[in-house]
Coordinates of N, CA and C in Angstrom, one line a residue:
X134 N 0.8 -1.2 0.0 CA 0.0 0.0 0.0 C 0.9 1.2 0.0
X135 N 0.7 2.1 -1.0 CA 1.6 3.3 -1.1 C 1.0 4.4 -0.2
X136 N 1.9 5.3 0.2 CA 1.5 6.4 1.0 C 1.5 7.7 0.1
X137 N 0.3 8.2 0.0 CA 0.1 9.4 -0.9 C -0.3 10.6 0.0
X138 N 0.6 11.6 0.0 CA 0.4 12.7 1.0 C 0.4 14.0 0.2
X139 N -0.7 14.8 0.4 CA -0.8 16.2 -0.2 C -0.7 17.2 1.0
X140 N 0.0 18.3 0.8 CA 0.2 19.3 1.8 C -0.1 20.6 1.2
X141 N -1.0 21.4 1.8 CA -1.4 22.7 1.4 C -0.4 23.7 2.1
X142 N 0.6 24.1 1.3 CA 1.5 25.1 1.8 C 2.6 25.3 0.8
X143 N 3.5 26.2 1.2 CA 4.6 26.6 0.3 C 5.7 25.5 0.2
X144 N 6.0 25.1 -1.0 CA 6.9 24.0 -1.2 C 8.3 24.2 -0.6
X145 N 8.8 25.4 -0.6 CA 10.1 25.6 -0.1 C 10.1 25.4 1.4
X146 N 9.2 26.0 2.1 CA 9.1 25.8 3.6 C 8.7 24.4 4.0
X147 N 7.7 23.9 3.3 CA 7.2 22.5 3.7 C 8.3 21.4 3.4
X148 N 9.0 21.6 2.3 CA 9.9 20.5 2.0 C 11.1 20.5 2.9
X149 N 11.3 21.5 3.7 CA 12.4 21.5 4.7 C 12.2 20.4 5.8
X150 N 10.9 19.9 5.8 CA 10.6 18.8 6.8 C 11.0 17.4 6.2
X151 N 11.4 17.4 5.0 CA 11.9 16.1 4.4 C 13.4 16.0 4.7
X152 N 13.8 14.8 5.2 CA 15.2 14.6 5.5 C 16.1 14.6 4.3
X153 N 17.4 14.9 4.5 CA 18.3 14.9 3.4 C 18.4 13.6 2.7
X154 N 18.6 13.5 1.4 CA 18.9 12.3 0.6 C 18.0 11.2 0.9
X155 N 16.7 11.5 0.8 CA 15.7 10.4 1.1 C 14.7 10.3 -0.1
X156 N 14.8 11.1 -1.1 CA 13.8 11.1 -2.2 C 14.4 10.6 -3.5
X157 N 13.7 9.8 -4.2 CA 14.1 9.2 -5.4 C 13.9 10.0 -6.7
X158 N 12.8 10.8 -6.7 CA 12.5 11.6 -7.8 C 11.7 12.8 -7.4
X159 N 12.2 14.0 -7.8 CA 11.4 15.2 -7.7 C 10.8 15.5 -9.1
X160 N 9.5 15.3 -9.3 CA 8.9 15.4 -10.6 C 7.8 16.5 -10.4
X161 N 8.0 17.6 -11.2 CA 7.1 18.7 -11.0 C 6.8 19.5 -12.3
X162 N 5.8 20.3 -12.3 CA 5.4 21.1 -13.4 C 5.1 22.5 -12.9
X163 N 6.2 23.3 -12.7 CA 6.1 24.6 -12.0 C 5.4 25.6 -13.0
X164 N 5.0 26.8 -12.4 CA 4.5 27.9 -13.3 C 5.6 28.3 -14.2
X165 N 5.3 28.5 -15.5 CA 6.3 28.9 -16.5 C 6.6 30.4 -16.4
X166 N 5.8 31.1 -15.7 CA 6.0 32.5 -15.5 C 6.1 33.3 -16.8
X167 N 5.3 32.9 -17.8 CA 5.2 33.6 -19.1 C 4.6 35.0 -18.8
X168 N 5.3 36.0 -19.3 CA 4.8 37.4 -19.2 C 5.1 38.0 -17.8
X169 N 6.0 37.3 -17.0 CA 6.3 37.9 -15.7 C 7.1 39.1 -15.9
X170 N 6.8 40.2 -15.1 CA 7.5 41.4 -15.2 C 7.8 41.9 -13.8
X171 N 9.1 42.2 -13.5 CA 9.5 42.7 -12.2 C 9.4 44.2 -12.1
X172 N 9.2 44.9 -13.2 CA 9.3 46.4 -13.2 C 8.0 47.0 -13.6
X173 N 6.9 46.2 -13.8 CA 5.6 46.7 -14.0 C 5.4 47.4 -15.3
X174 N 6.2 47.2 -16.3 CA 6.1 47.9 -17.6 C 5.8 46.8 -18.7
X175 N 4.6 46.8 -19.2 CA 4.2 45.8 -20.2 C 5.2 45.7 -21.4
X176 N 5.7 46.9 -21.7 CA 6.6 46.9 -22.9 C 7.9 46.2 -22.6
X177 N 8.2 45.9 -21.3 CA 9.5 45.3 -21.0 C 9.3 43.8 -20.6
X178 N 8.1 43.3 -20.6 CA 7.8 41.9 -20.3 C 8.7 41.0 -21.1
X179 N 9.3 40.1 -20.5 CA 10.2 39.1 -21.3 C 11.6 39.6 -21.5
X180 N 12.0 40.8 -20.9 CA 13.3 41.2 -21.0 C 14.3 40.3 -20.3
X181 N 15.6 40.3 -20.7 CA 16.6 39.5 -20.1 C 16.7 39.7 -18.6
X182 N 16.6 41.0 -18.2 CA 16.6 41.3 -16.7 C 15.5 40.7 -16.0
X183 N 14.3 40.7 -16.5 CA 13.2 40.1 -15.9 C 13.4 38.6 -15.7
X184 N 13.9 37.9 -16.8 CA 14.1 36.5 -16.8 C 15.2 36.2 -15.7
X185 N 16.2 36.9 -15.6 CA 17.2 36.7 -14.6 C 16.7 36.8 -13.2
X186 N 15.7 37.8 -13.0 CA 15.1 37.9 -11.7 C 14.3 36.6 -11.4
X187 N 13.8 36.0 -12.4 CA 13.0 34.7 -12.2 C 13.9 33.6 -11.6
X188 N 15.2 33.7 -11.8 CA 16.1 32.7 -11.2 C 15.9 32.5 -9.7
X189 N 15.5 33.6 -9.1 CA 15.3 33.5 -7.6 C 14.2 32.5 -7.3
X190 N 13.1 32.5 -8.1 CA 12.0 31.6 -7.9 C 12.5 30.2 -8.1
X191 N 13.2 29.9 -9.1 CA 13.7 28.5 -9.4 C 14.7 28.1 -8.3
X192 N 15.6 29.0 -8.0 CA 16.7 28.6 -7.0 C 16.1 28.2 -5.6
X193 N 15.0 28.9 -5.2 CA 14.4 28.6 -3.9 C 14.0 27.2 -3.7
X194 N 13.4 26.6 -4.8 CA 13.0 25.2 -4.6 C 14.0 24.2 -5.3
X195 N 14.8 24.6 -6.2 CA 15.9 23.7 -6.7 C 16.8 23.4 -5.6
X196 N 17.1 24.3 -4.7 CA 18.0 24.1 -3.5 C 17.4 22.9 -2.7
X197 N 16.1 23.0 -2.4 CA 15.5 21.9 -1.6 C 15.5 20.6 -2.3
X198 N 15.2 20.6 -3.6 CA 15.3 19.4 -4.4 C 16.6 18.7 -4.4
X199 N 17.7 19.5 -4.5 CA 19.0 19.0 -4.5 C 19.3 18.4 -3.1
X200 N 18.8 19.0 -2.1 CA 19.1 18.5 -0.7 C 18.4 17.2 -0.4
X201 N 17.2 17.1 -0.8 CA 16.4 15.9 -0.4 C 16.6 14.7 -1.4
X202 N 17.1 14.9 -2.6 CA 17.3 13.8 -3.5 C 18.5 12.9 -3.1
X203 N 18.3 11.6 -3.3 CA 19.4 10.7 -3.1 C 20.5 10.9 -4.2
X204 N 21.6 10.3 -4.0 CA 22.7 10.4 -5.0 C 22.3 9.7 -6.3
X205 N 21.3 8.8 -6.2 CA 20.8 8.1 -7.4 C 19.5 8.7 -8.0
X206 N 19.1 9.9 -7.4 CA 17.8 10.5 -7.8 C 17.9 11.4 -9.0
X207 N 16.7 11.8 -9.4 CA 16.5 12.7 -10.5 C 15.6 13.9 -10.1
X208 N 15.9 15.0 -10.6 CA 15.0 16.2 -10.7 C 14.5 16.3 -12.1
X209 N 13.1 16.2 -12.3 CA 12.5 16.3 -13.6 C 11.5 17.5 -13.5
X210 N 11.8 18.5 -14.3 CA 10.9 19.7 -14.2 C 10.4 20.1 -15.6
X211 N 9.1 20.2 -15.8 CA 8.6 20.7 -17.1 C 8.9 22.2 -17.2
X212 N 9.1 22.6 -18.5 CA 9.4 24.0 -18.8 C 9.0 24.2 -20.2
X213 N 9.4 25.4 -20.8 CA 9.3 25.6 -22.2 C 10.6 26.3 -22.7
X214 N 10.6 26.7 -23.9 CA 11.8 27.3 -24.5 C 12.2 28.6 -23.9
X215 N 11.2 29.3 -23.4 CA 11.5 30.6 -22.8 C 12.2 30.5 -21.4
X216 N 11.8 29.5 -20.7 CA 12.4 29.3 -19.3 C 13.7 28.5 -19.3
X217 N 14.1 27.8 -20.4 CA 15.3 27.0 -20.4 C 16.5 27.8 -20.1
X218 N 16.8 29.0 -20.6 CA 18.0 29.7 -20.2 C 18.0 30.0 -18.7
X219 N 16.9 30.3 -18.1 CA 16.8 30.6 -16.7 C 17.1 29.4 -15.9
X220 N 16.5 28.3 -16.2 CA 16.8 27.0 -15.5 C 18.2 26.6 -15.6
X221 N 18.8 26.7 -16.8 CA 20.2 26.4 -17.0 C 21.1 27.2 -16.1
X222 N 20.9 28.5 -16.1 CA 21.7 29.4 -15.2 C 21.5 29.0 -13.7
X223 N 20.3 28.8 -13.3 CA 20.0 28.6 -11.9 C 20.7 27.3 -11.5
X224 N 20.6 26.3 -12.3 CA 21.2 25.0 -11.9 C 22.7 25.1 -11.8
X225 N 23.3 25.9 -12.8 CA 24.8 26.1 -12.7 C 25.2 26.8 -11.5
X226 N 24.4 27.8 -11.0 CA 24.7 28.5 -9.8 C 24.7 27.5 -8.6
X227 N 23.9 26.4 -8.7 CA 23.8 25.5 -7.6 C 24.8 24.3 -7.8
X228 N 25.6 24.3 -8.8 CA 26.5 23.3 -9.1 C 25.9 22.1 -9.7
X229 N 24.8 22.3 -10.4 CA 24.1 21.2 -11.1 C 24.0 21.5 -12.6
X230 N 23.7 20.5 -13.4 CA 23.6 20.7 -14.8 C 22.5 19.8 -15.3
X231 N 22.0 20.2 -16.5 CA 21.0 19.4 -17.1 C 21.6 18.1 -17.8
X232 N 21.0 17.0 -17.4 CA 21.5 15.7 -18.0 C 20.9 15.4 -19.3
X233 N 19.6 15.7 -19.5 CA 18.8 15.5 -20.7 C 17.7 16.5 -20.8
X234 N 17.2 16.7 -22.0 CA 16.0 17.5 -22.2 C 15.0 16.7 -22.9
X235 N 13.9 16.4 -22.3 CA 12.9 15.6 -22.9 C 12.0 16.5 -23.7
X236 N 11.7 16.1 -25.0 CA 10.7 16.8 -25.8 C 9.4 16.0 -25.8
X237 N 8.4 16.6 -25.2 CA 7.1 16.0 -25.1 C 6.3 16.4 -26.3
X238 N 6.1 15.6 -27.3 CA 5.3 15.8 -28.5 C 3.8 15.6 -28.1
X239 N 3.0 16.7 -28.0 CA 1.6 16.6 -27.6 C 0.7 16.2 -28.7
X240 N 1.2 16.0 -29.9 CA 0.5 15.4 -31.0 C -0.7 16.3 -31.4
X241 N -0.6 17.5 -31.2 CA -1.7 18.5 -31.6 C -1.0 19.9 -31.6
X242 N -1.6 20.8 -32.4 CA -1.1 22.1 -32.5 C -1.7 23.1 -31.5
X243 N -0.9 23.8 -30.8 CA -1.4 24.9 -29.9 C -1.6 26.2 -30.7
X244 N -2.0 27.2 -29.9 CA -2.2 28.5 -30.6 C -1.0 29.4 -30.4
X245 N -0.9 30.4 -31.2 CA 0.2 31.3 -31.1 C 0.0 32.5 -32.0
X246 N 0.8 33.5 -31.9 CA 0.7 34.7 -32.8 C 1.0 34.4 -34.2
X247 N 0.5 35.2 -35.1 CA 0.7 35.0 -36.6 C 2.2 34.9 -37.0
X248 N 3.0 35.6 -36.3 CA 4.5 35.7 -36.6 C 5.2 34.5 -36.1
X249 N 4.6 33.6 -35.4 CA 5.3 32.4 -34.8 C 4.7 31.1 -35.3
X250 N 5.6 30.1 -35.2 CA 5.1 28.7 -35.5 C 4.2 28.3 -34.4
X251 N 3.2 27.4 -34.7 CA 2.3 27.0 -33.7 C 2.9 25.8 -32.9
X252 N 2.9 26.0 -31.6 CA 3.6 25.0 -30.7 C 2.9 23.7 -30.7
X253 N 3.8 22.6 -30.7 CA 3.2 21.2 -30.6 C 3.9 20.5 -29.4
X254 N 4.8 21.1 -28.7 CA 5.6 20.4 -27.8 C 5.8 21.2 -26.5
X255 N 6.2 20.5 -25.4 CA 6.7 21.1 -24.2 C 8.0 20.4 -23.9
X256 N 8.7 20.9 -22.9 CA 10.0 20.3 -22.5 C 10.0 19.9 -21.1
X257 N 10.9 19.0 -20.8 CA 11.1 18.6 -19.4 C 12.6 18.4 -19.2
X258 N 13.2 19.1 -18.3 CA 14.7 18.9 -18.0 C 14.9 17.8 -17.0
X259 N 15.9 16.9 -17.3 CA 16.3 15.9 -16.4 C 17.6 16.3 -15.8
X260 N 17.6 16.3 -14.5 CA 18.9 16.6 -13.7 C 19.2 15.4 -12.9
X261 N 20.2 14.7 -13.3 CA 20.6 13.5 -12.6 C 21.6 13.8 -11.5
X262 N 21.4 13.3 -10.3 CA 22.4 13.4 -9.2 C 23.6 12.5 -9.6
X263 N 24.6 12.5 -8.8 CA 25.9 12.0 -9.2 C 25.9 10.5 -9.6
X264 N 25.0 9.8 -9.0 CA 25.0 8.3 -9.3 C 23.7 7.9 -10.0
X265 N 23.0 8.8 -10.6 CA 21.8 8.5 -11.3 C 22.0 7.8 -12.6
X266 N 21.1 6.8 -12.9 CA 21.2 6.0 -14.1 C 19.8 5.8 -14.7
X267 N 19.7 5.9 -16.0 CA 18.4 5.5 -16.7 C 18.7 4.1 -17.2
X268 N 18.0 3.1 -16.6 CA 18.2 1.7 -16.9 C 17.9 1.4 -18.4
X269 N 16.9 1.9 -18.9 CA 16.4 1.6 -20.3 C 17.3 2.4 -21.3
X270 N 18.3 1.7 -21.8 CA 19.3 2.4 -22.7 C 18.8 2.6 -24.1
X271 N 17.6 2.2 -24.4 CA 17.0 2.5 -25.7 C 16.0 3.6 -25.6
X272 N 15.9 4.3 -24.5 CA 14.9 5.3 -24.3 C 15.3 6.6 -25.0
X273 N 14.4 7.1 -25.8 CA 14.7 8.3 -26.6 C 14.4 9.6 -25.8
X274 N 14.8 10.7 -26.3 CA 14.5 12.0 -25.6 C 13.3 12.7 -26.3
X275 N 12.6 12.0 -27.1 CA 11.3 12.5 -27.7 C 10.2 11.5 -27.4
X276 N 9.2 12.0 -26.7 CA 8.1 11.1 -26.3 C 6.8 11.7 -26.9
X277 N 6.0 10.8 -27.5 CA 4.7 11.2 -28.0 C 3.6 10.8 -27.0
X278 N 2.8 11.7 -26.6 CA 1.7 11.5 -25.7 C 0.6 12.6 -25.9
X279 N -0.6 12.2 -26.3 CA -1.6 13.3 -26.5 C -1.9 14.1 -25.3
X280 N -2.0 15.4 -25.5 CA -2.3 16.3 -24.4 C -3.7 15.9 -23.9
X281 N -4.0 16.4 -22.7 CA -5.4 16.2 -22.2 C -6.3 17.3 -22.7
X282 N -7.3 16.9 -23.5 CA -8.2 17.8 -24.1 C -9.1 18.4 -23.0
X283 N -9.5 19.7 -23.2 CA -10.2 20.4 -22.1 C -11.4 19.6 -21.6
X284 N -12.1 18.9 -22.5 CA -13.3 18.2 -22.1 C -13.0 16.9 -21.3
X285 N -11.7 16.5 -21.4 CA -11.3 15.2 -20.7 C -10.5 15.5 -19.4
X286 N -10.4 16.7 -19.0 CA -9.6 17.0 -17.8 C -10.3 16.5 -16.5
X287 N -9.5 16.0 -15.6 CA -10.1 15.6 -14.3 C -10.4 16.7 -13.4
X288 N -9.8 17.9 -13.7 CA -10.1 19.1 -12.9 C -10.2 20.3 -13.9
X289 N -10.4 21.5 -13.4 CA -10.4 22.6 -14.3 C -9.1 23.3 -14.5
X290 N -8.0 22.6 -14.1 CA -6.7 23.1 -14.2 C -6.3 23.3 -15.7
X291 N -5.9 24.5 -16.2 CA -5.6 24.7 -17.6 C -4.4 24.0 -18.1
X292 N -3.5 23.5 -17.2 CA -2.2 22.9 -17.6 C -2.1 21.5 -17.2
X293 N -3.2 20.8 -17.1 CA -3.2 19.4 -16.6 C -2.5 18.5 -17.6
X294 N -1.5 17.7 -17.0 CA -0.7 16.8 -17.8 C -1.3 15.4 -17.9
X295 N -1.0 14.6 -18.9 CA -1.6 13.3 -19.0 C -1.0 12.4 -17.9
X296 N -1.8 11.6 -17.3 CA -1.4 10.6 -16.3 C -0.4 9.6 -16.9
X297 N -0.7 9.2 -18.2 CA 0.2 8.2 -18.8 C 1.6 8.8 -19.0
X298 N 1.8 10.0 -19.3 CA 3.1 10.7 -19.4 C 3.8 10.6 -18.1
X299 N 3.1 11.0 -17.0 CA 3.8 11.0 -15.7 C 4.1 9.6 -15.3
X300 N 3.3 8.6 -15.6 CA 3.6 7.2 -15.2 C 4.8 6.7 -15.9
X301 N 5.0 7.1 -17.1 CA 6.2 6.7 -17.9 C 7.4 7.4 -17.3
X302 N 7.3 8.7 -17.0 CA 8.4 9.4 -16.3 C 8.8 8.7 -15.0
X303 N 7.8 8.4 -14.2 CA 8.1 7.7 -12.9 C 8.7 6.4 -13.1
X304 N 8.2 5.6 -14.0 CA 8.7 4.2 -14.1 C 10.0 4.1 -14.8
X305 N 10.4 5.1 -15.6 CA 11.7 5.1 -16.2 C 12.8 5.6 -15.3
X306 N 12.5 6.2 -14.2 CA 13.5 6.8 -13.3 C 13.5 6.2 -11.9
X307 N 12.5 5.4 -11.5 CA 12.4 4.9 -10.2 C 12.0 3.4 -10.2
X308 N 12.0 2.8 -9.1 CA 11.5 1.4 -8.9 C 10.3 1.5 -7.9
X309 N 9.6 0.4 -7.9 CA 8.4 0.3 -7.0 C 8.8 0.7 -5.6
X310 N 7.8 1.4 -4.9 CA 8.0 1.8 -3.5 C 8.9 3.0 -3.4
X311 N 9.4 3.6 -4.4 CA 10.2 4.8 -4.4 C 9.4 5.9 -3.8
X312 N 10.1 7.0 -3.4 CA 9.5 8.2 -2.9 C 9.6 9.3 -4.0
X313 N 8.5 9.8 -4.4 CA 8.4 10.9 -5.4 C 7.8 12.1 -4.8
X314 N 8.4 13.3 -5.0 CA 8.0 14.6 -4.5 C 7.6 15.5 -5.6
X315 N 6.5 16.2 -5.5 CA 6.0 17.2 -6.5 C 5.9 18.5 -5.8
X316 N 6.8 19.5 -6.2 CA 6.8 20.8 -5.5 C 5.6 21.6 -5.9
X317 N 4.9 21.4 -7.0 CA 3.8 22.1 -7.5 C 2.7 21.2 -7.9
X318 N 1.9 20.7 -7.0 CA 1.0 19.6 -7.3 C -0.1 19.9 -8.3
X319 N -0.6 21.1 -8.3 CA -1.6 21.5 -9.3 C -2.8 20.6 -9.2
X320 N -3.1 19.9 -10.4 CA -4.3 19.1 -10.5 C -4.1 17.7 -9.9
X321 N -2.9 17.4 -9.4 CA -2.7 16.1 -8.7 C -2.3 15.0 -9.7
X322 N -1.9 15.3 -10.9 CA -1.5 14.2 -11.8 C -0.4 13.3 -11.3
X323 N 0.6 13.9 -10.7 CA 1.7 13.1 -10.2 C 1.3 12.2 -9.1
X324 N 0.4 12.6 -8.3 CA -0.1 11.8 -7.2 C -0.9 10.6 -7.7
X325 N -1.7 10.8 -8.7 CA -2.5 9.7 -9.3 C -1.5 8.7 -10.0
X326 N -0.5 9.3 -10.7 CA 0.4 8.4 -11.4 C 1.2 7.6 -10.4
X327 N 1.6 8.1 -9.2 CA 2.3 7.4 -8.2 C 1.5 6.3 -7.6
X328 N 0.2 6.6 -7.3 CA -0.7 5.6 -6.8 C -0.8 4.4 -7.7
X329 N -0.9 4.7 -9.0 CA -1.2 3.7 -10.0 C 0.1 2.9 -10.3
X330 N 1.3 3.4 -10.0 CA 2.5 2.7 -10.3 C 3.2 2.2 -9.0
X331 N 2.5 2.3 -7.8 CA 3.1 1.7 -6.6 C 4.3 2.5 -6.0
X332 N 4.2 3.9 -6.2 CA 5.2 4.7 -5.6 C 4.6 5.6 -4.5
X333 N 5.4 5.9 -3.5 CA 5.0 6.8 -2.4 C 5.1 8.3 -2.9
X334 N 4.3 9.1 -2.3 CA 4.2 10.5 -2.9 C 4.0 11.5 -1.8
X335 N 4.7 12.6 -2.0 CA 4.5 13.8 -1.2 C 4.3 15.0 -2.2
X336 N 3.2 15.7 -2.1 CA 3.0 16.8 -3.0 C 2.7 18.1 -2.2
X337 N 3.2 19.2 -2.7 CA 2.9 20.5 -2.1 C 2.1 21.4 -3.1
X338 N 1.1 22.1 -2.5 CA 0.3 23.0 -3.4 C -0.1 24.2 -2.5
X339 N 0.4 25.4 -2.9 CA 0.1 26.6 -2.1 C -1.3 27.1 -2.3
X340 N -1.9 27.0 -3.5 CA -3.2 27.5 -3.8 C -4.3 26.6 -3.2
X341 N -5.1 27.0 -2.3 CA -6.2 26.1 -1.7 C -7.1 25.5 -2.7
X342 N -7.4 26.3 -3.8 CA -8.3 25.8 -4.8 C -7.7 24.5 -5.5
X343 N -6.5 24.6 -5.9 CA -5.9 23.4 -6.6 C -5.6 22.3 -5.6
X344 N -5.2 22.7 -4.4 CA -5.0 21.6 -3.3 C -6.3 20.8 -3.1
X345 N -7.4 21.5 -3.0 CA -8.7 20.8 -2.8 C -9.1 20.0 -4.1
X346 N -8.8 20.6 -5.3 CA -9.1 19.9 -6.5 C -8.3 18.6 -6.6
X347 N -7.1 18.6 -6.2 CA -6.3 17.4 -6.2 C -6.8 16.4 -5.2
X348 N -7.1 16.8 -4.0 CA -7.7 15.9 -3.0 C -8.9 15.3 -3.5
X349 N -9.8 16.0 -4.1 CA -11.1 15.5 -4.6 C -10.9 14.5 -5.7
X350 N -9.9 14.8 -6.6 CA -9.6 13.9 -7.7 C -9.1 12.5 -7.2
X351 N -8.3 12.6 -6.1 CA -7.8 11.3 -5.6 C -8.9 10.5 -4.9
X352 N -9.9 11.2 -4.4 CA -11.0 10.5 -3.8 C -11.9 9.9 -4.8
X353 N -12.0 10.5 -6.0 CA -12.9 10.1 -7.0 C -12.3 9.0 -7.9
X354 N -11.0 9.0 -8.1 CA -10.4 8.0 -8.9 C -10.1 6.7 -8.1
X355 N -10.4 5.5 -8.7 CA -10.2 4.3 -8.0 C -8.8 4.0 -7.7
X356 N -8.5 3.4 -6.6 CA -7.1 3.1 -6.2 C -6.6 1.8 -6.9

């Protein structure tokens, strides 16, 4: 019987209660902070200075992820092309580096401005600790998995990820009864995936709405 635990609170503060080197996988889908501006001027949104200020957000929980992960563990964080430079710099500041970048092919076109290509993918960075290993040596860095259509979402979360995608991520990086931590639980997809794959789970969610949505989802879906 797996232990699935959801905590309503700030991931940085709450994760301090997790002992050092006890977690097998930190798997999370943080806010991408698209359009974030530190100076309040819409014309400057997306400037390099603003993106460098965002590194403080990533550093706050990357530090905790590094502390709680075992030497064999992985940090896997979803992102997009805008946030990749920020993540790369933040990890370097912490003495970490990206091991792989997973391209998730959502098998459908998203929306975008007329001057841009229509997006079909998202990214996930893999950061392996010093003794981390991917056992499946035939595993590619491009995975196809259909996005969750709005009418099929388990909650009203706009960025809900497919359970099958999370299950694959979990199974390719951990073994049964491993401990998985999600810093930004959102709709609870990682929690569902852990329960279905026999992994233990701790998830943090600051927003009471999404915390309750994830709790209700776990109650409604069969174990």
